[in-house]
PDB file of C-alpha atoms and ligand atoms in Angstrom:
ATOM      1  CA  MET A 265      12.362  -7.062 -13.799  1.00 85.00           C
ATOM      2  CA  LEU A 266      11.302  -3.734 -15.214  1.00 88.00           C
ATOM      3  CA  TYR A 267       9.051  -1.574 -13.092  1.00 89.00           C
ATOM      4  CA  LYS A 268       6.623  -0.213 -15.274  1.00 88.00           C
ATOM      5  CA  ASP A 269       5.176   2.649 -13.080  1.00 91.00           C
ATOM      6  CA  PRO A 270       1.296   2.622 -13.753  1.00 94.00           C
ATOM      7  CA  SER A 271       1.032   5.811 -11.265  1.00 94.00           C
ATOM      8  CA  ARG A 272       3.627   8.061 -13.174  1.00 90.00           C
ATOM      9  CA  LYS A 273       1.056  10.731 -14.118  1.00 91.00           C
ATOM     10  CA  ILE A 274      -0.941  10.470 -11.085  1.00 93.00           C
ATOM     11  CA  GLU A 275      -0.519  12.877  -8.350  1.00 89.00           C
ATOM     12  CA  GLY A 276      -0.352  11.673  -4.844  1.00 89.00           C
ATOM     13  CA  TRP A 277       2.023  10.103  -2.117  1.00 88.00           C
ATOM     14  CA  LEU A 278       4.020   7.376  -3.439  1.00 90.00           C
ATOM     15  CA  HIS A 279       7.583   7.510  -4.012  1.00 86.00           C
ATOM     16  CA  PRO A 280       8.749   5.421  -6.902  1.00 85.00           C
ATOM     17  CA  VAL A 281      11.029   3.156  -4.790  1.00 85.00           C
ATOM     18  CA  CYS A 282       8.140   2.344  -2.773  1.00 90.00           C
ATOM     19  CA  GLY A 283       6.091   1.782  -5.819  1.00 93.00           C
ATOM     20  CA  ALA A 284       8.740  -0.506  -7.016  1.00 91.00           C
ATOM     21  CA  ALA A 285       8.560  -2.739  -3.823  1.00 93.00           C
ATOM     22  CA  ILE A 286       4.818  -2.774  -3.916  1.00 97.00           C
ATOM     23  CA  TYR A 287       5.131  -3.711  -7.929  1.00 96.00           C
ATOM     24  CA  SER A 288       7.617  -6.321  -6.666  1.00 95.00           C
ATOM     25  CA  LEU A 289       5.286  -7.961  -4.017  1.00 97.00           C
ATOM     26  CA  LEU A 290       2.655  -8.173  -6.585  1.00 98.00           C
ATOM     27  CA  HIS A 291       4.783  -9.800  -9.104  1.00 97.00           C
ATOM     28  CA  ILE A 292       5.910 -12.233  -6.366  1.00 97.00           C
ATOM     29  CA  GLN A 293       2.376 -13.024  -5.795  1.00 98.00           C
ATOM     30  CA  ARG A 294       1.729 -13.727  -9.167  1.00 97.00           C
ATOM     31  CA  GLU A 295       4.890 -15.997  -9.453  1.00 97.00           C
ATOM     32  CA  LYS A 296       3.474 -17.945  -6.824  1.00 97.00           C
ATOM     33  CA  GLY A 297       0.142 -18.169  -7.916  1.00 97.00           C
ATOM     34  CA  ILE A 298      -1.371 -16.172  -5.210  1.00 98.00           C
ATOM     35  CA  THR A 299      -4.750 -14.710  -5.973  1.00 98.00           C
ATOM     36  CA  GLY A 300      -7.249 -12.244  -4.382  1.00 98.00           C
ATOM     37  CA  ASN A 301      -8.795  -9.285  -3.815  1.00 98.00           C
ATOM     38  CA  SER A 302      -7.025  -5.865  -3.159  1.00 98.00           C
ATOM     39  CA  LEU A 303      -7.738  -2.821  -0.969  1.00 98.00           C
ATOM     40  CA  GLU A 304      -6.557   0.863  -0.226  1.00 98.00           C
ATOM     41  CA  ILE A 305      -7.925   2.774   2.818  1.00 98.00           C
ATOM     42  CA  GLY A 306      -7.276   6.419   1.926  1.00 97.00           C
ATOM     43  CA  VAL A 307      -7.191   6.533  -1.834  1.00 96.00           C
ATOM     44  CA  TYR A 308      -6.975  10.054  -2.591  1.00 93.00           C
ATOM     45  CA  LEU A 309      -6.318  10.285  -6.492  1.00 93.00           C
ATOM     46  CA  GLY A 310      -5.413   6.518  -6.895  1.00 96.00           C
ATOM     47  CA  LYS A 311      -1.418   6.741  -7.124  1.00 96.00           C
ATOM     48  CA  THR A 312      -0.903   3.821  -4.887  1.00 97.00           C
ATOM     49  CA  MET A 313      -4.250   2.105  -6.015  1.00 98.00           C
ATOM     50  CA  SER A 314      -3.246   2.230  -9.812  1.00 98.00           C
ATOM     51  CA  HIS A 315      -0.785  -0.619  -8.867  1.00 98.00           C
ATOM     52  CA  PHE A 316      -3.566  -3.053  -7.532  1.00 98.00           C
ATOM     53  CA  ILE A 317      -5.927  -2.265 -10.418  1.00 98.00           C
ATOM     54  CA  CYS A 318      -3.196  -2.919 -13.090  1.00 97.00           C
ATOM     55  CA  ASP A 319      -1.985  -6.014 -11.463  1.00 97.00           C
ATOM     56  CA  ARG A 320      -5.631  -7.539 -10.931  1.00 97.00           C
ATOM     57  CA  ASN A 321      -6.967 -10.845 -12.403  1.00 97.00           C
ATOM     58  CA  LYS A 322     -10.090 -11.620 -13.941  1.00 95.00           C
ATOM     59  CA  ASN A 323     -12.680 -11.738 -10.946  1.00 96.00           C
ATOM     60  CA  GLU A 324     -10.649  -9.915  -8.467  1.00 98.00           C
ATOM     61  CA  VAL A 325     -11.822  -6.833  -7.140  1.00 97.00           C
ATOM     62  CA  THR A 326     -10.070  -3.647  -6.019  1.00 97.00           C
ATOM     63  CA  ILE A 327     -11.853  -1.458  -3.263  1.00 97.00           C
ATOM     64  CA  GLY A 328     -10.919   1.810  -2.176  1.00 97.00           C
ATOM     65  CA  ILE A 329     -12.337   3.464   0.820  1.00 97.00           C
ATOM     66  CA  ASP A 330     -12.049   7.317   1.076  1.00 95.00           C
ATOM     67  CA  PRO A 331     -14.574  10.210   2.130  1.00 93.00           C
ATOM     68  CA  PHE A 332     -13.172  11.979  -0.836  1.00 90.00           C
ATOM     69  CA  VAL A 333     -13.154  15.228   0.836  1.00 85.00           C
ATOM     70  CA  TYR A 334     -10.036  16.588   1.201  1.00 67.00           C
ATOM     71  CA  SER A 335      -8.981  20.142   2.302  1.00 58.00           C
ATOM     72  CA  PHE A 336      -5.773  20.061   0.450  1.00 59.00           C
ATOM     73  CA  GLN A 337      -5.978  21.808  -2.768  1.00 58.00           C
ATOM     74  CA  PRO A 338      -4.373  19.280  -5.317  1.00 58.00           C
ATOM     75  CA  LYS A 339      -1.964  20.595  -7.767  1.00 62.00           C
ATOM     76  CA  GLY A 340      -3.660  21.319 -11.284  1.00 59.00           C
ATOM     77  CA  LEU A 341      -7.137  20.779 -10.246  1.00 58.00           C
ATOM     78  CA  LYS A 342      -9.443  23.497 -10.911  1.00 50.00           C
ATOM     79  CA  ASN A 343     -11.758  22.345  -8.330  1.00 51.00           C
ATOM     80  CA  LYS A 344     -11.612  20.002  -5.413  1.00 62.00           C
ATOM     81  CA  ASP A 345     -13.423  17.431  -6.877  1.00 82.00           C
ATOM     82  CA  ILE A 346     -11.211  14.324  -5.791  1.00 88.00           C
ATOM     83  CA  LEU A 347     -13.722  11.595  -6.560  1.00 91.00           C
ATOM     84  CA  LYS A 348     -13.879  13.233  -9.993  1.00 91.00           C
ATOM     85  CA  GLN A 349     -10.351  13.248 -10.933  1.00 91.00           C
ATOM     86  CA  LEU A 350      -9.773   9.693  -9.320  1.00 94.00           C
ATOM     87  CA  LEU A 351     -12.638   8.480 -11.695  1.00 95.00           C
ATOM     88  CA  ALA A 352     -10.810  10.101 -14.959  1.00 95.00           C
ATOM     89  CA  ASN A 353      -7.414   8.530 -13.590  1.00 96.00           C
ATOM     90  CA  ILE A 354      -9.138   5.029 -13.048  1.00 96.00           C
ATOM     91  CA  LYS A 355     -10.811   5.602 -16.779  1.00 96.00           C
ATOM     92  CA  LYS A 356      -7.389   6.474 -17.972  1.00 96.00           C
ATOM     93  CA  LEU A 357      -5.923   3.410 -16.636  1.00 96.00           C
ATOM     94  CA  ASN A 358      -8.363   1.133 -18.316  1.00 93.00           C
ATOM     95  CA  GLN A 359      -7.601   3.045 -21.503  1.00 93.00           C
ATOM     96  CA  GLU A 360      -3.859   2.467 -21.369  1.00 93.00           C
ATOM     97  CA  HIS A 361      -3.622  -0.974 -19.809  1.00 93.00           C
ATOM     98  CA  HIS A 362      -5.264  -4.425 -20.271  1.00 89.00           C
ATOM     99  CA  ILE A 363      -7.368  -4.270 -16.752  1.00 94.00           C
ATOM    100  CA  ASN A 364      -8.979  -7.134 -15.567  1.00 94.00           C
ATOM    101  CA  GLY A 365     -11.720  -7.370 -12.795  1.00 96.00           C
ATOM    102  CA  LYS A 366     -13.376  -4.622 -10.976  1.00 96.00           C
ATOM    103  CA  THR A 367     -12.643  -1.509  -9.116  1.00 97.00           C
ATOM    104  CA  ILE A 368     -15.248  -0.621  -6.142  1.00 97.00           C
ATOM    105  CA  LEU A 369     -14.891   2.821  -4.605  1.00 96.00           C
ATOM    106  CA  LEU A 370     -16.709   3.290  -1.207  1.00 97.00           C
ATOM    107  CA  LYS A 371     -17.330   6.911  -0.008  1.00 96.00           C
ATOM    108  CA  GLY A 372     -16.730   7.068   3.765  1.00 95.00           C
ATOM    109  CA  TYR A 373     -14.453   6.881   6.451  1.00 97.00           C
ATOM    110  CA  SER A 374     -13.096   3.549   7.416  1.00 98.00           C
ATOM    111  CA  HIS A 375     -14.482   3.448  10.929  1.00 98.00           C
ATOM    112  CA  GLU A 376     -18.177   3.717   9.767  1.00 98.00           C
ATOM    113  CA  ASP A 377     -20.247   0.650  10.190  1.00 98.00           C
ATOM    114  CA  ASN A 378     -21.530   0.687   6.360  1.00 97.00           C
ATOM    115  CA  ILE A 379     -18.142   0.664   5.252  1.00 98.00           C
ATOM    116  CA  ILE A 380     -16.909  -1.979   7.573  1.00 98.00           C
ATOM    117  CA  ASN A 381     -19.940  -4.108   6.628  1.00 97.00           C
ATOM    118  CA  ALA A 382     -19.170  -3.638   3.227  1.00 97.00           C
ATOM    119  CA  ILE A 383     -15.604  -4.725   3.440  1.00 97.00           C
ATOM    120  CA  THR A 384     -16.139  -7.894   5.898  1.00 97.00           C
ATOM    121  CA  LYS A 385     -18.487  -9.293   3.068  1.00 97.00           C
ATOM    122  CA  TYR A 386     -14.975  -9.974   1.619  1.00 97.00           C
ATOM    123  CA  LYS A 387     -13.294 -11.427   4.815  1.00 97.00           C
ATOM    124  CA  ASN A 388     -10.182 -13.526   4.115  1.00 97.00           C
ATOM    125  CA  THR A 389     -10.004 -12.493   0.382  1.00 98.00           C
ATOM    126  CA  PHE A 390      -7.509  -9.889   0.626  1.00 98.00           C
ATOM    127  CA  ARG A 391      -4.139 -10.453  -0.757  1.00 98.00           C
ATOM    128  CA  VAL A 392      -2.638  -6.905  -0.235  1.00 98.00           C
ATOM    129  CA  ILE A 393      -4.191  -3.865   1.830  1.00 98.00           C
ATOM    130  CA  SER A 394      -2.704  -0.669   1.601  1.00 98.00           C
ATOM    131  CA  ILE A 395      -3.170   1.818   4.806  1.00 98.00           C
ATOM    132  CA  ASP A 396      -2.922   5.340   4.162  1.00 97.00           C
ATOM    133  CA  GLY A 397      -6.287   6.881   5.439  1.00 97.00           C
ATOM    134  CA  GLY A 398      -6.507   8.639   8.683  1.00 96.00           C
ATOM    135  CA  HIS A 399      -3.112   9.180  10.419  1.00 95.00           C
ATOM    136  CA  GLY A 400      -4.286   9.493  14.168  1.00 97.00           C
ATOM    137  CA  TYR A 401      -4.034   6.827  16.469  1.00 97.00           C
ATOM    138  CA  LYS A 402      -7.419   5.412  16.705  1.00 98.00           C
ATOM    139  CA  GLU A 403      -7.982   5.693  12.928  1.00 98.00           C
ATOM    140  CA  VAL A 404      -4.717   3.481  12.148  1.00 98.00           C
ATOM    141  CA  MET A 405      -5.531   0.948  14.883  1.00 98.00           C
ATOM    142  CA  ASN A 406      -9.046   0.563  13.375  1.00 98.00           C
ATOM    143  CA  ASP A 407      -7.739   0.357  10.032  1.00 98.00           C
ATOM    144  CA  LEU A 408      -5.004  -2.349  10.694  1.00 98.00           C
ATOM    145  CA  CYS A 409      -7.674  -4.448  12.994  1.00 98.00           C
ATOM    146  CA  LEU A 410      -9.902  -4.090  10.029  1.00 98.00           C
ATOM    147  CA  ALA A 411      -7.363  -5.112   7.437  1.00 98.00           C
ATOM    148  CA  SER A 412      -6.296  -8.265   9.769  1.00 98.00           C
ATOM    149  CA  THR A 413      -9.890  -9.388   9.830  1.00 97.00           C
ATOM    150  CA  VAL A 414     -10.414  -9.400   6.027  1.00 98.00           C
ATOM    151  CA  SER A 415      -6.726 -10.300   5.052  1.00 98.00           C
ATOM    152  CA  ALA A 416      -6.373 -13.496   3.186  1.00 98.00           C
ATOM    153  CA  ASP A 417      -3.745 -15.958   5.083  1.00 98.00           C
ATOM    154  CA  ASN A 418      -0.854 -15.395   2.866  1.00 98.00           C
ATOM    155  CA  GLY A 419      -1.708 -11.456   2.458  1.00 98.00           C
ATOM    156  CA  VAL A 420       0.372  -8.322   3.001  1.00 98.00           C
ATOM    157  CA  ILE A 421      -0.749  -5.264   4.753  1.00 98.00           C
ATOM    158  CA  ILE A 422       1.263  -2.088   3.668  1.00 98.00           C
ATOM    159  CA  VAL A 423       1.284   0.878   6.042  1.00 97.00           C
ATOM    160  CA  ASP A 424       2.632   4.244   4.897  1.00 95.00           C
ATOM    161  CA  ASP A 425       4.413   6.664   7.309  1.00 92.00           C
ATOM    162  CA  TYR A 426       5.699   4.294   9.696  1.00 89.00           C
ATOM    163  CA  CYS A 427       8.645   6.381  11.858  1.00 84.00           C
ATOM    164  CA  ASN A 428       7.653   9.614   9.967  1.00 85.00           C
ATOM    165  CA  PRO A 429       8.217  12.209  12.717  1.00 83.00           C
ATOM    166  CA  ILE A 430       5.216  14.339  11.064  1.00 85.00           C
ATOM    167  CA  CYS A 431       2.841  11.507  12.300  1.00 89.00           C
ATOM    168  CA  PRO A 432       4.014   9.731  15.319  1.00 91.00           C
ATOM    169  CA  ASP A 433       0.416   8.289  16.148  1.00 95.00           C
ATOM    170  CA  VAL A 434       1.115   5.963  13.122  1.00 96.00           C
ATOM    171  CA  THR A 435       4.112   4.582  14.427  1.00 93.00           C
ATOM    172  CA  ASN A 436       2.395   4.247  17.944  1.00 96.00           C
ATOM    173  CA  ALA A 437      -0.343   2.377  16.776  1.00 97.00           C
ATOM    174  CA  ILE A 438       1.441   0.104  14.594  1.00 97.00           C
ATOM    175  CA  LYS A 439       3.717  -0.754  17.578  1.00 95.00           C
ATOM    176  CA  ASP A 440       0.651  -1.451  19.930  1.00 96.00           C
ATOM    177  CA  PHE A 441      -1.144  -3.583  17.327  1.00 97.00           C
ATOM    178  CA  LEU A 442       1.862  -5.675  16.762  1.00 96.00           C
ATOM    179  CA  ILE A 443       2.837  -6.184  20.462  1.00 95.00           C
ATOM    180  CA  HIS A 444      -0.594  -5.678  22.468  1.00 96.00           C
ATOM    181  CA  ASN A 445      -3.352  -6.419  20.275  1.00 97.00           C
ATOM    182  CA  THR A 446      -4.855 -10.032  19.792  1.00 97.00           C
ATOM    183  CA  LYS A 447      -5.230  -9.826  16.195  1.00 97.00           C
ATOM    184  CA  GLY A 448      -1.931  -7.945  15.810  1.00 97.00           C
ATOM    185  CA  ARG A 449       0.311 -10.420  17.592  1.00 97.00           C
ATOM    186  CA  SER A 450      -0.195 -12.658  14.608  1.00 97.00           C
ATOM    187  CA  TRP A 451       1.354 -10.311  12.456  1.00 97.00           C
ATOM    188  CA  ARG A 452       5.108  -9.325  11.827  1.00 96.00           C
ATOM    189  CA  ILE A 453       6.868  -6.493   9.894  1.00 94.00           C
ATOM    190  CA  THR A 454       8.687  -8.576   7.130  1.00 94.00           C
ATOM    191  CA  PHE A 455       9.925  -5.426   4.840  1.00 92.00           C
ATOM    192  CA  GLY A 456      10.623  -1.569   5.234  1.00 89.00           C
ATOM    193  CA  ILE A 457      11.755   0.743   2.676  1.00 86.00           C
ATOM    194  CA  ILE A 458      12.502   4.493   3.383  1.00 79.00           C
ATOM    195  CA  PRO A 459      13.168   6.959   0.512  1.00 75.00           C
ATOM    196  CA  ASP A 460      16.203   9.231   1.042  1.00 69.00           C
ATOM    197  CA  CYS A 461      13.852  12.284   0.581  1.00 66.00           C
ATOM    198  CA  SER A 462      11.747  10.675   3.676  1.00 64.00           C
ATOM    199  CA  PRO A 463       9.810  12.223   5.339  1.00 64.00           C
ATOM    200  CA  LEU A 464       9.706  15.485   3.356  1.00 64.00           C
ATOM    201  CA  THR A 465       8.467  14.295  -0.058  1.00 60.00           C
ATOM    202  CA  GLY A 466       8.373  10.684   0.692  1.00 63.00           C
ATOM    203  CA  SER A 467       7.902   8.320   3.472  1.00 76.00           C
ATOM    204  CA  THR A 468       8.630   4.820   4.909  1.00 84.00           C
ATOM    205  CA  ARG A 469       6.289   1.937   3.914  1.00 91.00           C
ATOM    206  CA  ILE A 470       6.355  -1.079   5.810  1.00 93.00           C
ATOM    207  CA  PHE A 471       4.896  -4.420   4.788  1.00 96.00           C
ATOM    208  CA  LEU A 472       3.238  -6.998   7.357  1.00 97.00           C
ATOM    209  CA  GLN A 473       2.728 -10.513   6.953  1.00 97.00           C
ATOM    210  CA  ARG A 474       1.215 -13.062   9.147  1.00 98.00           C
ATOM    211  CA  LYS A 475       3.727 -14.918  11.301  1.00 97.00           C
ATOM    212  CA  LYS A 476       2.359 -18.404  10.165  1.00 97.00           C
ATOM    213  CA  CYS A 477       2.658 -17.440   6.643  1.00 97.00           C
ATOM    214  CA  GLN A 478       5.301 -19.567   4.832  1.00 96.00           C
ATOM    215  CA  ILE A 479       6.475 -17.043   2.294  1.00 96.00           C
ATOM    216  CA  ASP A 480       9.459 -14.688   3.585  1.00 95.00           C
ATOM    217  CA  TYR A 481       7.826 -11.869   1.472  1.00 96.00           C
ATOM    218  CA  GLY A 482      10.538  -9.537   2.820  1.00 93.00           C
ATOM    219  CA  LYS A 483      13.530 -11.582   1.488  1.00 91.00           C
ATOM    220  CA  MET A 484      11.855 -11.827  -1.882  1.00 94.00           C
ATOM    221  CA  ILE A 485      10.805  -8.343  -2.252  1.00 93.00           C
ATOM    222  CA  SER A 486      14.640  -7.397  -1.364  1.00 88.00           C
ATOM    223  CA  GLU A 487      15.653  -9.954  -3.900  1.00 89.00           C
ATOM    224  CA  ALA A 488      13.341  -8.518  -6.404  1.00 90.00           C
ATOM    225  CA  LEU A 489      14.498  -4.743  -5.641  1.00 86.00           C
ATOM    226  CA  ASN A 490      18.034  -5.630  -6.451  1.00 82.00           C
ATOM    227  CA  ILE A 491      17.603  -6.553  -9.875  1.00 85.00           C
ATOM    228  CA  ILE A 492      14.899  -4.159 -10.812  1.00 84.00           C
ATOM    229  CA  THR A 493      15.200  -1.429 -13.246  1.00 81.00           C
ATOM    230  CA  PHE A 494      13.146   1.677 -13.740  1.00 79.00           C
ATOM    231  CA  GLN A 495      11.459   2.576 -16.683  1.00 75.00           C
ATOM    232  CA  TYR A 496      11.106   6.377 -16.038  1.00 69.00           C
ATOM    233  CA  GLU A 497      12.855   6.907 -12.705  1.00 58.00           C
ATOM    234  CA  PRO A 498      16.450   7.963 -13.827  1.00 50.00           C
ATOM    235  CA  LYS A 499      17.867   6.970 -10.290  1.00 56.00           C
ATOM    236  CA  ILE A 500      18.984   3.686  -9.341  1.00 55.00           C
ATOM    237  CA  LEU A 501      17.946   1.697  -6.398  1.00 60.00           C
ATOM    238  CA  SER A 502      21.230   2.390  -4.419  1.00 54.00           C
ATOM    239  CA  ASP A 503      20.642   6.021  -4.408  1.00 51.00           C
ATOM    240  CA  TYR A 504      17.994   5.584  -1.783  1.00 52.00           C
ATOM    241  CA  VAL A 505      18.501   5.031   1.825  1.00 46.00           C
ATOM    242  CA  HIS A 506      16.770   1.528   2.944  1.00 47.00           C
ATOM    243  CA  LEU A 507      16.421   0.423   6.516  1.00 45.00           C
ATOM    244  CA  GLY A 508      15.115  -2.730   7.813  1.00 45.00           C
ATOM    245  CA  VAL A 509      12.770  -2.059  10.644  1.00 43.00           C
ATOM    246  CA  ASP A 510      13.639  -4.888  13.253  1.00 42.00           C
ATOM    247  CA  ILE A 511      13.031  -3.033  16.474  1.00 40.00           C
ATOM    248  CA  PHE A 512       9.749  -5.408  17.154  1.00 38.00           C
ATOM    249  CA  GLU A 513      10.705  -8.598  15.506  1.00 44.00           C
ATOM    250  CA  SER A 514      14.204 -10.039  14.724  1.00 44.00           C
ATOM    251  CA  ASN A 515      13.237 -11.848  11.628  1.00 49.00           C
ATOM    252  CA  THR A 516      12.516  -8.807   9.854  1.00 53.00           C
ATOM    253  CA  HIS A 517      14.466  -8.528   6.596  1.00 54.00           C
ATOM    254  CA  ILE A 518      17.069  -5.734   6.467  1.00 49.00           C
ATOM    255  CA  PHE A 519      17.590  -4.712   2.841  1.00 52.00           C
ATOM    256  CA  THR A 520      20.783  -3.823   1.826  1.00 50.00           C
ATOM    257  CA  PRO A 521      21.281  -2.661  -1.833  1.00 49.00           C
ATOM    258  CA  LYS A 522      24.143  -4.050  -3.800  1.00 48.00           C
ATOM    259  CA  GLU A 523      26.888  -1.386  -4.720  1.00 44.00           C
TER     260      GLU A 523
HETATM  261  C1  LIG B 777      -2.325  10.547   2.140  1.00 60.04           C
HETATM  262  S1  LIG B 777      -3.708  10.735   1.355  1.00 60.04           S
HETATM  263  C2  LIG B 777      -3.369   8.950   0.540  1.00 60.04           C
HETATM  264  C3  LIG B 777      -2.721   8.824  -0.706  1.00 60.04           C
HETATM  265  C4  LIG B 777      -2.796   7.738  -1.299  1.00 60.04           C
HETATM  266  N1  LIG B 777      -2.680   6.623  -0.850  1.00 60.04           N
HETATM  267  C5  LIG B 777      -1.820   7.823  -2.685  1.00 60.04           C
HETATM  268  O1  LIG B 777      -1.420   6.748  -3.311  1.00 60.04           O
HETATM  269  O2  LIG B 777      -1.616   8.857  -2.911  1.00 60.04           O
HETATM  270  C6  LIG B 777      -4.769  10.468   2.534  1.00 60.04           C
HETATM  271  C7  LIG B 777      -6.362   9.828   2.004  1.00 60.04           C
HETATM  272  O3  LIG B 777      -6.793   9.557   3.358  1.00 60.04           O
HETATM  273  C8  LIG B 777      -8.341   9.833   3.185  1.00 60.04           C
HETATM  274  N2  LIG B 777      -8.856   9.507   4.744  1.00 60.04           N
HETATM  275  C9  LIG B 777      -8.350  10.185   5.675  1.00 60.04           C
HETATM  276  N3  LIG B 777      -9.219   9.830   6.756  1.00 60.04           N
HETATM  277  C10 LIG B 777      -9.713   8.541   6.155  1.00 60.04           C
HETATM  278  C11 LIG B 777     -10.462   7.487   6.829  1.00 60.04           C
HETATM  279  N4  LIG B 777     -10.648   7.349   8.208  1.00 60.04           N
HETATM  280  N5  LIG B 777     -10.881   6.441   6.241  1.00 60.04           N
HETATM  281  C12 LIG B 777     -10.537   6.411   4.855  1.00 60.04           C
HETATM  282  N6  LIG B 777     -10.068   7.428   4.257  1.00 60.04           N
HETATM  283  C13 LIG B 777      -9.509   8.584   4.939  1.00 60.04           C
HETATM  284  C14 LIG B 777      -8.029  11.307   2.878  1.00 60.04           C
HETATM  285  O4  LIG B 777      -9.416  11.626   2.221  1.00 60.04           O
HETATM  286  C15 LIG B 777      -7.183  11.257   1.931  1.00 60.04           C
HETATM  287  O5  LIG B 777      -7.614  11.090   0.336  1.00 60.04           O
END
């Protein structure tokens, strides 16, 4: 399988190997006929979200939540207008790819009532949700609970910065969600991937699925990654370090790339 990275020219936080894992997940959903909407909390310039947009079917929506006020000055941007640049990035994706469905951007923080109300209208419809917004404990816990409420039964929640020493709150919130939260106890970590440069220029993404979901996403993503080739990235997959994250659950898949 060839990974055609739609986000290559978009600035942001997605290592190619994590992008390939997301691409594989979306490919698996397509093969299995799983349809539904997609959501990202913490969009920035749309690097991760571009994968959802390009994979979308007719009648599906991709929703992005972000306050679009970022104190970090993006490289090459003459102003701080994140939203303007994001809209330009989405327009370019539309020009370069055959895009179906609709993108909806919600300007605000994911804990705000109007945002939560807007998202819960799509309850049980999201097949994939990326959490990469606020990295504090309360924010991550809020986002995990929101994602659990709106995810489809066979949906996957992807969380960035797991076990990243720069933001330990993320790890703590995920751990508490899975162990102590009523909603969280129905989820398990199915897959984790750590680029070799983590945490400096890339970081761990973990993939959660419902325990009752019959599809073993982790196993299938691992299998897909073992045969994936990269259109742009010169490296091969075994140049990267991968770890299964089996500290909470014994049935998390441990990914071992072939030599
Ligand atoms: C690390 S960046 C996201 C990177 C992006 N996912 C990508 O693929 O490049 C974090 C983003 O989260 C946004 N953010 C911070 N707190 C948030 C919150 N409570 N709700 C939604 N977005 C938030 C920031 O404005 C910022 O754009």
